[in-house]
Coordinates of N, CA and C in Angstrom, one line a residue:
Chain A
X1 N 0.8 -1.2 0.0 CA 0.0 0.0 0.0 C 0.9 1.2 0.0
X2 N 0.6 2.5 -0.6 CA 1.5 3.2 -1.1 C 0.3 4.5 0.4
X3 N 1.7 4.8 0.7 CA 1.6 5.6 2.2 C 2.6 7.0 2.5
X4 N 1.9 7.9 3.4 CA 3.0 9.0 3.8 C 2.5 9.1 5.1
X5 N 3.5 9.0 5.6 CA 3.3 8.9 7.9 C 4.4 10.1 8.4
X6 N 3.6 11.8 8.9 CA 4.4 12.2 9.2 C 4.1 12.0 10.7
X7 N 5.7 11.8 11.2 CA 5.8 11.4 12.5 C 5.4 11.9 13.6
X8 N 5.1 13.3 13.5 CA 5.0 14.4 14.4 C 3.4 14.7 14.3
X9 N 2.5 15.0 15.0 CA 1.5 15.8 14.8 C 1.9 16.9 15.2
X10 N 2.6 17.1 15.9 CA 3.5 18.3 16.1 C 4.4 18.8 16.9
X11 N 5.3 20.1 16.6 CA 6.6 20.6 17.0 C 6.7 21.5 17.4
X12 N 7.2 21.7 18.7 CA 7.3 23.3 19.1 C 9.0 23.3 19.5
X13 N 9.5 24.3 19.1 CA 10.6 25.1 19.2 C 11.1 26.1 19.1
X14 N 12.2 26.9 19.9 CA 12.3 27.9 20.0 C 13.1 28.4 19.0
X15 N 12.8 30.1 19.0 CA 13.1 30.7 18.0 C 14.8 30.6 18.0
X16 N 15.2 30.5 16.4 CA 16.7 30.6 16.4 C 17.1 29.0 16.4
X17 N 16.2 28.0 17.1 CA 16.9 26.3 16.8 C 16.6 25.6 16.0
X18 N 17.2 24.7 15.4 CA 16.7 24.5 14.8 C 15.3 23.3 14.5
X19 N 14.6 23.3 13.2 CA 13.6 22.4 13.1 C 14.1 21.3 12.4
X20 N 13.3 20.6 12.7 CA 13.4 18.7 12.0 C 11.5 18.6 12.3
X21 N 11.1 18.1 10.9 CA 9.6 17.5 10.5 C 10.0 16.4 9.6
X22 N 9.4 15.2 10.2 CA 10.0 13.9 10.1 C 8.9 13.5 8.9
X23 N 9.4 12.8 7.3 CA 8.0 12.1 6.8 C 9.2 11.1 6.2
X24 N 7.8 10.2 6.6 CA 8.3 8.5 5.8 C 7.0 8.0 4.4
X25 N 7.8 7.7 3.9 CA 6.5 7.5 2.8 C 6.8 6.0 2.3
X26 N 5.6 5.4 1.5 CA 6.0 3.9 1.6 C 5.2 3.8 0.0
X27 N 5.7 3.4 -1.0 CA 5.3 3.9 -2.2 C 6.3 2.1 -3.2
X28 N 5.5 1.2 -4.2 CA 6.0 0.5 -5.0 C 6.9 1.2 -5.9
X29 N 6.6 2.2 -6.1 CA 7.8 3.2 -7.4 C 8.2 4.1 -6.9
X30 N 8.9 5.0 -7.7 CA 9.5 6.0 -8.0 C 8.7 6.9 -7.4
X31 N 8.6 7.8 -6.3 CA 7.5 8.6 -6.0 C 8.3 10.6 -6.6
X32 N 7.6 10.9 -6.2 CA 7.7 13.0 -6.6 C 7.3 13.1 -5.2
X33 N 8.5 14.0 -4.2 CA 8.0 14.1 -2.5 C 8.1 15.4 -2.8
X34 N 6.9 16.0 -1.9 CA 6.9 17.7 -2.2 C 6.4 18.0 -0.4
X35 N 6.6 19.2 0.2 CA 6.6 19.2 1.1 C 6.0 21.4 0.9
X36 N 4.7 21.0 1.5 CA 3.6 22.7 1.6 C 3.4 23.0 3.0
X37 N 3.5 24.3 3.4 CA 2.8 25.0 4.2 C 1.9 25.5 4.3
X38 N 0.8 25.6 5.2 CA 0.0 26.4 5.4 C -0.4 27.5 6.6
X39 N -0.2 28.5 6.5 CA -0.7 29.2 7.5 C -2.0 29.3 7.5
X40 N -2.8 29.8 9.2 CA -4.1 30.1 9.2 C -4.5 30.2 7.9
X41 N -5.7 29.9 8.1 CA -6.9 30.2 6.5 C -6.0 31.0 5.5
X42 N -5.0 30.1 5.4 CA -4.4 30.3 3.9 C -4.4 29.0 3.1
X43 N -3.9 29.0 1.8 CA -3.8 28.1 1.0 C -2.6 27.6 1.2
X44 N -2.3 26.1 0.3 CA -0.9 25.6 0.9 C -0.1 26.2 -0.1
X45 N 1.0 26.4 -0.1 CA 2.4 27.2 -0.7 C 3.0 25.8 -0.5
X46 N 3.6 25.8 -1.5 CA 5.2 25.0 -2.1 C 6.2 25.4 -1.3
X47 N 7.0 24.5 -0.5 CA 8.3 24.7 -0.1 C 9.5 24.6 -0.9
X48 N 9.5 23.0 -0.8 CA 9.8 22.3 -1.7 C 9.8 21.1 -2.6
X49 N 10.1 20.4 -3.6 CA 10.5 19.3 -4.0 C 11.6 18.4 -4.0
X50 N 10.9 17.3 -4.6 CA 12.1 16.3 -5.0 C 11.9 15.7 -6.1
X51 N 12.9 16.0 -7.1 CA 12.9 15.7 -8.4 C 13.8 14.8 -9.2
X52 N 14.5 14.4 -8.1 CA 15.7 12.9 -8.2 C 16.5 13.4 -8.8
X53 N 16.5 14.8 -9.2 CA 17.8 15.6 -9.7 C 19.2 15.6 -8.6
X54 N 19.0 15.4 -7.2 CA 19.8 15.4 -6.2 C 18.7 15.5 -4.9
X55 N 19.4 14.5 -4.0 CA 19.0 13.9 -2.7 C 18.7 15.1 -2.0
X56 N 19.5 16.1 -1.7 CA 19.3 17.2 -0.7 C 18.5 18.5 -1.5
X57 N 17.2 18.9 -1.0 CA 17.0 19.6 -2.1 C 16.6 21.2 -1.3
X58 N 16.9 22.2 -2.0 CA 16.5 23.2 -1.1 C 15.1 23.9 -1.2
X59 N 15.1 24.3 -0.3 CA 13.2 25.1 -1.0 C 13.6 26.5 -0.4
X60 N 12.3 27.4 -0.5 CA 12.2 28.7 0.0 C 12.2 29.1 1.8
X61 N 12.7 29.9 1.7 CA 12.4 30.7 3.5 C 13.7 29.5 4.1
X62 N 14.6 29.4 3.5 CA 15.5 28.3 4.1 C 15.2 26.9 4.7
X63 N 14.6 26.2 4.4 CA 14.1 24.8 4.5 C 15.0 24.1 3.5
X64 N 15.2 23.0 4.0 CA 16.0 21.7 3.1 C 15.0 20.8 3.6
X65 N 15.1 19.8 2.4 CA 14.6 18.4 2.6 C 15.7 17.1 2.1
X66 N 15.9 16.5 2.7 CA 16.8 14.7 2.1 C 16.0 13.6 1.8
X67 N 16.4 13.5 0.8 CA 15.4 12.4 -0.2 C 16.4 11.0 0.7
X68 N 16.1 10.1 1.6 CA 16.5 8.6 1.6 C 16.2 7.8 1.1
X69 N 16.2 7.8 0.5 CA 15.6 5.7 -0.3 C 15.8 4.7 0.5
X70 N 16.9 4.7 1.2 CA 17.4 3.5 1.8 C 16.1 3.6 3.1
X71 N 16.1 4.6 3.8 CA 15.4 5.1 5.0 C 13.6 5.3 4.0
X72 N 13.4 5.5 3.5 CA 12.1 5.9 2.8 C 12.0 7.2 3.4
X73 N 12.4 8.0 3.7 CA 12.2 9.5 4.3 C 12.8 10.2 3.3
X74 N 12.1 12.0 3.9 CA 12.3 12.9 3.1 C 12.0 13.9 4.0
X75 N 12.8 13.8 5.2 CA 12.5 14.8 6.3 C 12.7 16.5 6.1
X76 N 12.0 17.0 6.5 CA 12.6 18.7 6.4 C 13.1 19.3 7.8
X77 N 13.9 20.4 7.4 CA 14.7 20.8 8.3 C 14.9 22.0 7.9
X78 N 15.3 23.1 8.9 CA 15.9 24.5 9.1 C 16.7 24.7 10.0
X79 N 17.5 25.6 9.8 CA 18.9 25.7 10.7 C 18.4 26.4 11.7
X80 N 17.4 27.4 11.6 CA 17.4 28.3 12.6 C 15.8 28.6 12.4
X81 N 14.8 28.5 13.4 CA 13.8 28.8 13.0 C 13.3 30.1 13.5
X82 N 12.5 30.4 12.9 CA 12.0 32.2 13.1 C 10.3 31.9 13.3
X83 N 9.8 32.9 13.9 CA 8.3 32.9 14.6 C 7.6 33.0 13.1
X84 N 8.1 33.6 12.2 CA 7.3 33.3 11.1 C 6.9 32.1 10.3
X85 N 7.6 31.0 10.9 CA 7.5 29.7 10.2 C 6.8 28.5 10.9
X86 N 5.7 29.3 12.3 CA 5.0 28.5 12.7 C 3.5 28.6 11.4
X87 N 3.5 26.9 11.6 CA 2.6 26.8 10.6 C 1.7 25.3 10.3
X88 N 1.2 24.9 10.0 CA 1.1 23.6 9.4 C 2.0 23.2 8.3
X89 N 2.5 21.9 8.2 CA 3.6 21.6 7.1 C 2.8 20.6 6.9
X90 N 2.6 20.2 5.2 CA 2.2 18.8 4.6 C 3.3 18.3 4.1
X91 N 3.5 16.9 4.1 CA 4.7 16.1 3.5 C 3.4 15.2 2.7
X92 N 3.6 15.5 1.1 CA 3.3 15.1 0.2 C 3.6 13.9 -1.2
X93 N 3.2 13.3 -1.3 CA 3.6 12.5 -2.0 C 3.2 12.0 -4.0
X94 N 3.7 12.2 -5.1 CA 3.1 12.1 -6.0 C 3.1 10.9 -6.5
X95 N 2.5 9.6 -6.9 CA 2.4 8.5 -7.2 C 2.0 8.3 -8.7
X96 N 3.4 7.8 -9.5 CA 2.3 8.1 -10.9 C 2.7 5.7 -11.4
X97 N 1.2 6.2 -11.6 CA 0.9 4.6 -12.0 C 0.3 4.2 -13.2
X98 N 0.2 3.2 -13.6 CA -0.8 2.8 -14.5 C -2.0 3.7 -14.7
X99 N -2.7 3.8 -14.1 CA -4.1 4.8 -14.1 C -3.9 6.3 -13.8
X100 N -2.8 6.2 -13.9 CA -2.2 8.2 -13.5 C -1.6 8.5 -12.6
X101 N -1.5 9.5 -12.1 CA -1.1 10.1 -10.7 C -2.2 10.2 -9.9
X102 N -1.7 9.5 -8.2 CA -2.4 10.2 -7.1 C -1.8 11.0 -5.9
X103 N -2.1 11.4 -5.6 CA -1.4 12.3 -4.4 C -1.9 11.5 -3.1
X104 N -1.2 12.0 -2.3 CA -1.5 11.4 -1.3 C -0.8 12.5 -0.3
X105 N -0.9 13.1 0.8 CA -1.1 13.8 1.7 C -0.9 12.9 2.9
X106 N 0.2 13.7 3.8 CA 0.1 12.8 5.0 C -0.3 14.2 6.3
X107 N -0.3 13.7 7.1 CA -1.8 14.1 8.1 C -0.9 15.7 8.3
X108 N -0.1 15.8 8.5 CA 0.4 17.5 9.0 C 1.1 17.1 10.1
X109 N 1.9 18.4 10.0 CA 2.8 18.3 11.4 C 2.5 19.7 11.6
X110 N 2.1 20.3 12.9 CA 2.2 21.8 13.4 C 3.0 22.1 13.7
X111 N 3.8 23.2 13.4 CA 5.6 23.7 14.2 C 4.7 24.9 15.2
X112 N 5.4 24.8 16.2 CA 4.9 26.1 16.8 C 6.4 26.6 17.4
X113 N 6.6 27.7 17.4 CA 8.0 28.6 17.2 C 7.6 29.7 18.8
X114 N 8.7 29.4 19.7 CA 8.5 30.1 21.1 C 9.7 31.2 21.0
X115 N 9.1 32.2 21.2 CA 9.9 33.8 21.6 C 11.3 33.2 22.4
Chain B
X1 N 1.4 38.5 -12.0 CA 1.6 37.4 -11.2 C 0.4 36.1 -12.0
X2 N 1.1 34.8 -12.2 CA 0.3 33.9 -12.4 C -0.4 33.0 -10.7
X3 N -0.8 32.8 -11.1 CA -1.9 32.8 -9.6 C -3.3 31.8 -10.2
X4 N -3.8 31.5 -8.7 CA -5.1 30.4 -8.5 C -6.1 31.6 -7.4
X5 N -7.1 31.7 -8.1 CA -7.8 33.1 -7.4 C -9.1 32.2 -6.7
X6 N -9.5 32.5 -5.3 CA -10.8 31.5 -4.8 C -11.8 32.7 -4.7
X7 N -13.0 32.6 -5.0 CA -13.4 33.6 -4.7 C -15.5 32.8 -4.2
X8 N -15.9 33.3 -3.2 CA -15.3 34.5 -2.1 C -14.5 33.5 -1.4
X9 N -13.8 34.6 -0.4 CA -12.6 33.4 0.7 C -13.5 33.2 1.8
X10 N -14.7 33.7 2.3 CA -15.6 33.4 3.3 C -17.2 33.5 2.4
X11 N -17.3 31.8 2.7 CA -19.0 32.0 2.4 C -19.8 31.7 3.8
X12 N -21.2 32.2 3.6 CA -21.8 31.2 4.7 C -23.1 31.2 3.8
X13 N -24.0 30.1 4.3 CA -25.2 29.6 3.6 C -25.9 28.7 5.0
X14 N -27.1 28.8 4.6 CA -28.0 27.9 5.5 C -28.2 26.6 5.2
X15 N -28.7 25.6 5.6 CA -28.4 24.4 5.8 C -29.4 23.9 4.8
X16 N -29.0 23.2 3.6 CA -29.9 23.2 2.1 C -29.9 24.1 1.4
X17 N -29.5 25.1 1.7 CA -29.3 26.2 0.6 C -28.2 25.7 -0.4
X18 N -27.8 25.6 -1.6 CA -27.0 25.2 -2.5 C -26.3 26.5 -2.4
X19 N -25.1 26.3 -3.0 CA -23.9 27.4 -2.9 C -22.9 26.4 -3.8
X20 N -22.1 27.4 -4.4 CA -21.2 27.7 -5.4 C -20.3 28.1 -5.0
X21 N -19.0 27.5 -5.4 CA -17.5 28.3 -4.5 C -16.8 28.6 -6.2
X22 N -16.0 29.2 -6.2 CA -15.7 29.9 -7.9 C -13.7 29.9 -7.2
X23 N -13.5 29.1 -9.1 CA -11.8 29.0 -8.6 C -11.4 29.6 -10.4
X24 N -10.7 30.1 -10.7 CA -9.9 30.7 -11.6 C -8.5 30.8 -11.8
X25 N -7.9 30.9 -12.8 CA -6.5 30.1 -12.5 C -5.8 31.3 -14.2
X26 N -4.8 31.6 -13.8 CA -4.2 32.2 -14.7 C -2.8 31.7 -15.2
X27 N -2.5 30.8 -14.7 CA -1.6 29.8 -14.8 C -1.6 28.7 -16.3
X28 N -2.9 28.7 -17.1 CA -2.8 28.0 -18.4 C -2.7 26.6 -17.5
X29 N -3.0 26.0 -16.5 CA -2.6 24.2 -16.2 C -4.1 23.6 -16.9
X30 N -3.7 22.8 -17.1 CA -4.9 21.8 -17.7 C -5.5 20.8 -16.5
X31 N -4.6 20.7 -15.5 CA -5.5 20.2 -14.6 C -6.0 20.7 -13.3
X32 N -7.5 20.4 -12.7 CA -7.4 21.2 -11.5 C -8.4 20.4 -10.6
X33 N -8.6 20.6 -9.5 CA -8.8 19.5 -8.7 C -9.6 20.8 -7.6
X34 N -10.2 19.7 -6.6 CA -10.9 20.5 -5.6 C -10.9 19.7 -4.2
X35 N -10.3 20.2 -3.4 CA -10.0 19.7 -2.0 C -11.2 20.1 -0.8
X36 N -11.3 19.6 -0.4 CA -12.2 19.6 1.1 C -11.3 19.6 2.4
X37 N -11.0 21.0 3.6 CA -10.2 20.4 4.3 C -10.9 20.4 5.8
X38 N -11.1 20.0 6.6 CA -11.5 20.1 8.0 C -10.6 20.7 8.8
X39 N -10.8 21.2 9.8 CA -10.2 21.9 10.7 C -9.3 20.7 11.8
X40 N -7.5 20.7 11.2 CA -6.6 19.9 11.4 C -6.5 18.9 11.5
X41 N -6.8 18.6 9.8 CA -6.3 18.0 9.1 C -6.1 18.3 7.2
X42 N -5.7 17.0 7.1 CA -5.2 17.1 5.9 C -6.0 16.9 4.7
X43 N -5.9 17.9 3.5 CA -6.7 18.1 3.0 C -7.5 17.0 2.2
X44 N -8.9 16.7 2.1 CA -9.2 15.3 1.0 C -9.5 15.9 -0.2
X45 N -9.1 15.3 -1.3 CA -9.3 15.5 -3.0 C -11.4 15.3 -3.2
X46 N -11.9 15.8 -3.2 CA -12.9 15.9 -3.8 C -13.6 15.1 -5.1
X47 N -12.5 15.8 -6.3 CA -12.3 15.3 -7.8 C -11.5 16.5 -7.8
X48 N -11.0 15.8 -9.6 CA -10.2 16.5 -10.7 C -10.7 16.5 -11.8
X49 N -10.7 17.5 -12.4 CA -10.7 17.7 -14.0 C -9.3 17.4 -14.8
X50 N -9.1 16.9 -16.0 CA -7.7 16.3 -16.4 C -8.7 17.0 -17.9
X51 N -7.7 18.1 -18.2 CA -8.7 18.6 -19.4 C -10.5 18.7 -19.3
X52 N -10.7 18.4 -20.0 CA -12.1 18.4 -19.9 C -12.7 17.1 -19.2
X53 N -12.5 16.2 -18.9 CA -12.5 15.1 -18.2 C -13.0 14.7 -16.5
X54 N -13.9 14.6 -16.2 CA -14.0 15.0 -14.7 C -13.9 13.3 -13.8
X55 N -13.0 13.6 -13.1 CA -12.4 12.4 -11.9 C -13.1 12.5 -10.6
X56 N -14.0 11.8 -10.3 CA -14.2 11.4 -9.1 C -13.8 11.2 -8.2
X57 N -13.7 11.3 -7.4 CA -13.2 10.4 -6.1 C -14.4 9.0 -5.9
X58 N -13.6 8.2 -5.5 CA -15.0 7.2 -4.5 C -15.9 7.7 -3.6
X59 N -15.1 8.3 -2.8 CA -15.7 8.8 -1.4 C -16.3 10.0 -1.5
X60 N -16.6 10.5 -2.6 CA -17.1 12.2 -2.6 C -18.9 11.8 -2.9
X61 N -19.7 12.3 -2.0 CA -20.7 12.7 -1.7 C -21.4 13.1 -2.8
X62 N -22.2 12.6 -3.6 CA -23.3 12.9 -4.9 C -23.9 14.2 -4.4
X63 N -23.8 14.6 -3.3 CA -23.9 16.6 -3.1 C -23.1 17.5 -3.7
X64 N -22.0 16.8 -3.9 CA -21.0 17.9 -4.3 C -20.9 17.4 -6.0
X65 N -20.6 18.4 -6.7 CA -20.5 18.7 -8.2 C -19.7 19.6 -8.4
X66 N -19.4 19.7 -9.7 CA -18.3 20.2 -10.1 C -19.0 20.5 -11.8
X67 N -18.1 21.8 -12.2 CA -18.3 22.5 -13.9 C -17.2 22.9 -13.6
X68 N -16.8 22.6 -15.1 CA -15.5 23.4 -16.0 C -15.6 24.1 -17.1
X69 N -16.0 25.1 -17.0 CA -16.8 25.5 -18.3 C -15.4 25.8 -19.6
X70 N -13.9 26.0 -19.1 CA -13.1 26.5 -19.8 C -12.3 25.8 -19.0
X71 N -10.6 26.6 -19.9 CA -9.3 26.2 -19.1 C -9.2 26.9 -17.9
X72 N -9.8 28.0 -17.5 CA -9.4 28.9 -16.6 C -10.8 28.8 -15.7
X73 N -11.5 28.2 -15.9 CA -12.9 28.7 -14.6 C -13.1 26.9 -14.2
X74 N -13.3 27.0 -13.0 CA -13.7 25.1 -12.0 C -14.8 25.8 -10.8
X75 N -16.0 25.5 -11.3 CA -16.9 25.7 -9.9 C -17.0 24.6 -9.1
X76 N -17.6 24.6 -7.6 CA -17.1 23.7 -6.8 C -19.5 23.9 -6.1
X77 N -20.4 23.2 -6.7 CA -21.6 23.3 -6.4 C -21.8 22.3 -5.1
X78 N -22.4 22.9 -4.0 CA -22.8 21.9 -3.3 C -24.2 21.9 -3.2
X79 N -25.1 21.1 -3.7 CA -26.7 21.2 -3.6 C -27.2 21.1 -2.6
X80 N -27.0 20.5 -1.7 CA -28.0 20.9 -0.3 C -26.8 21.1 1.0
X81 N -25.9 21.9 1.4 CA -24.9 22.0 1.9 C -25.6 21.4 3.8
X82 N -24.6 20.4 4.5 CA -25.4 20.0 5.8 C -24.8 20.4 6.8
X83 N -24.4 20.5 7.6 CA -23.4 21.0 8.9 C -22.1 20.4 8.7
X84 N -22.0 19.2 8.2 CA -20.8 18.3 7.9 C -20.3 19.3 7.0
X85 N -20.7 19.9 6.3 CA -20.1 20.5 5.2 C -19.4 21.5 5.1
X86 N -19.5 21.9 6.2 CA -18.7 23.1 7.0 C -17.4 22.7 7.0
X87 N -16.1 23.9 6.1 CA -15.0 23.3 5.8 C -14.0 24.7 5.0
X88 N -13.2 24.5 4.9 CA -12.1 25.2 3.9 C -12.1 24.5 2.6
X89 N -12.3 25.1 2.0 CA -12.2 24.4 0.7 C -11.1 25.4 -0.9
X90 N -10.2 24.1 -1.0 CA -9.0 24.7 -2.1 C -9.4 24.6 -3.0
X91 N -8.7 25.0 -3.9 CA -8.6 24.7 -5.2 C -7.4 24.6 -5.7
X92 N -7.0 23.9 -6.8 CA -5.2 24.0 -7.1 C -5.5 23.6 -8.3
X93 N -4.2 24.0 -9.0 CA -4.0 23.2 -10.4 C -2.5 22.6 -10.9
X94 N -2.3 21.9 -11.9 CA -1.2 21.3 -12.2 C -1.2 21.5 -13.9
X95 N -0.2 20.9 -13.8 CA 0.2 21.0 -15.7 C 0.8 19.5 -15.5
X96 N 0.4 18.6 -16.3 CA 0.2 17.6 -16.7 C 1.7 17.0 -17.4
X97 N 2.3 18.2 -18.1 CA 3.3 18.4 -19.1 C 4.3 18.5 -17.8
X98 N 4.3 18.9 -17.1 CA 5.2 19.4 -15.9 C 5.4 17.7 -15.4
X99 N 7.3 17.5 -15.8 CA 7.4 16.1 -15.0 C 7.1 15.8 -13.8
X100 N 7.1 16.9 -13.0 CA 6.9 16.2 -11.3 C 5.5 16.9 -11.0
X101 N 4.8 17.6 -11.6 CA 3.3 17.6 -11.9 C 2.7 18.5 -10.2
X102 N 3.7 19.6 -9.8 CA 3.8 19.8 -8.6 C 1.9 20.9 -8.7
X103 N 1.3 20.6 -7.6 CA 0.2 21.5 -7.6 C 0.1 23.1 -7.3
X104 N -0.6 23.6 -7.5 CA -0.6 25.5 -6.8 C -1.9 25.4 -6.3
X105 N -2.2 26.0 -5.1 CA -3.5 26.0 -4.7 C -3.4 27.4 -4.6
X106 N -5.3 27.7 -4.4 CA -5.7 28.8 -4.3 C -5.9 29.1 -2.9
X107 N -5.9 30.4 -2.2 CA -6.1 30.5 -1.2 C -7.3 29.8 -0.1
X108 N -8.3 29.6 -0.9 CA -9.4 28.5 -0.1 C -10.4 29.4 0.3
X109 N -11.4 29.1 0.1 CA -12.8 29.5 0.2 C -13.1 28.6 2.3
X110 N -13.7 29.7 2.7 CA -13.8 28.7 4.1 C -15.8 29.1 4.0
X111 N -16.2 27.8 4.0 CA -17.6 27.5 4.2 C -18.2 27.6 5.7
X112 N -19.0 28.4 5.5 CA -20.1 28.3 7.0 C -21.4 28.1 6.5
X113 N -22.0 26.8 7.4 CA -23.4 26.2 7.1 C -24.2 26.6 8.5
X114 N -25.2 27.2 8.3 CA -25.7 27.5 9.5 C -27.2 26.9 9.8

């Protein structure tokens, strides 16, 4: 069964340390791992991807994600987090098969960022 | 700016009242899809349009419908809206042509059923 389990329902840390949001995904192929935010009643924004162009990939507002194969993870991370980056995070998954692509969405992880 | 426009971002409607959420996309994608999300959690796919083509979900509710009248307009109809139906609802689109087929969502329409 093709799956995304993020570990965390959620994270709080203080401003300036850094974050880690843990996703494992469980997929027969080749998957596309994309990783959105959402703030309040906003829409989700693209952080980043993963395009098998290279394992470490960077996205916006300084977030990295590591593509493992070996691990099946594709955890994100920031060096230093800032109060702006409390938010909901989706670790996403694109599955392209015989009958097309499905996405698959894993539950959220909430960061919450302390003064 | 190319952009996924929801409009309005707050509805409310009475309980059977049918309502209409309106998504627009200047982006040229050929695909676009309509999400349902509940308050924390993750969002569910509704359906997709893949061109002119409309995808169901299994699990999507014979209340809810969907029109594409073009490339650029996806309405989101719910005919008798119930308290369950009270929700955020996205919209996003993709390009098909695009190898890793990454989505844009719209800011989201948030539903009140009263």
């Amino acid at each position: 069964a093709q799956s995304v389990t993020q570990l965390d329902s959620h994270v709080s840390v203080s401003e300036g340390t850094p974050v880690l949001l843990r996703c494992n995904y469980s997929s027969s192929y080749s998957p596309s791992l994309f990783w959105y935010v959402q703030h309040p009643n906003k829409g989700l924004q693209l952080l980043l991807k993963y395009t098998s162009a290279a394992t470490l990939v960077k996205g916006i507002n300084g977030f990295e994600a590591e593509f493992k194969k070996s691990e099946t993870s594709f955890h994100l991370t920031k060096p230093s987090a800032h109060m702006s980056d409390a938010a909901e995070y989706f670790c996403v998954v694109l599955l392209r098969g015989t009958g097309g692509f499905k996405t698959i969405f894993g539950a959220g992880t909430r960061l919450f960022v302390k003064a | 700016d190319a952009m996924v426009i929801q409009n309005p971002r707050y509805q409310v409607t009475q309980f059977g009242k049918p309502v209409t959420l309106s998504c627009s996309q200047t982006l040229n994608h050929n695909v676009m899809y309509w999400y349902q999300q509940k308050s924390s959690q993750a969002p569910k796919l509704l359906f997709h349009y893949y061109d002119k083509d409309f995808n169901n979900e299994a699990d999507t509710p014979d209340n809810f419908q969907s029109r594409r009248p073009n490339t650029s307009f996806c309405f989101l109809d719910i005919r008798s809206p119930g308290l369950g139906d009270a929700a955020m609802y996205l919209c996003a689109t993709s390009s098909s042509s695009s190898p890793y087929n990454e989505q844009f969502f719209g800011p989201g329409t948030r539903l009140t059923v009263l």
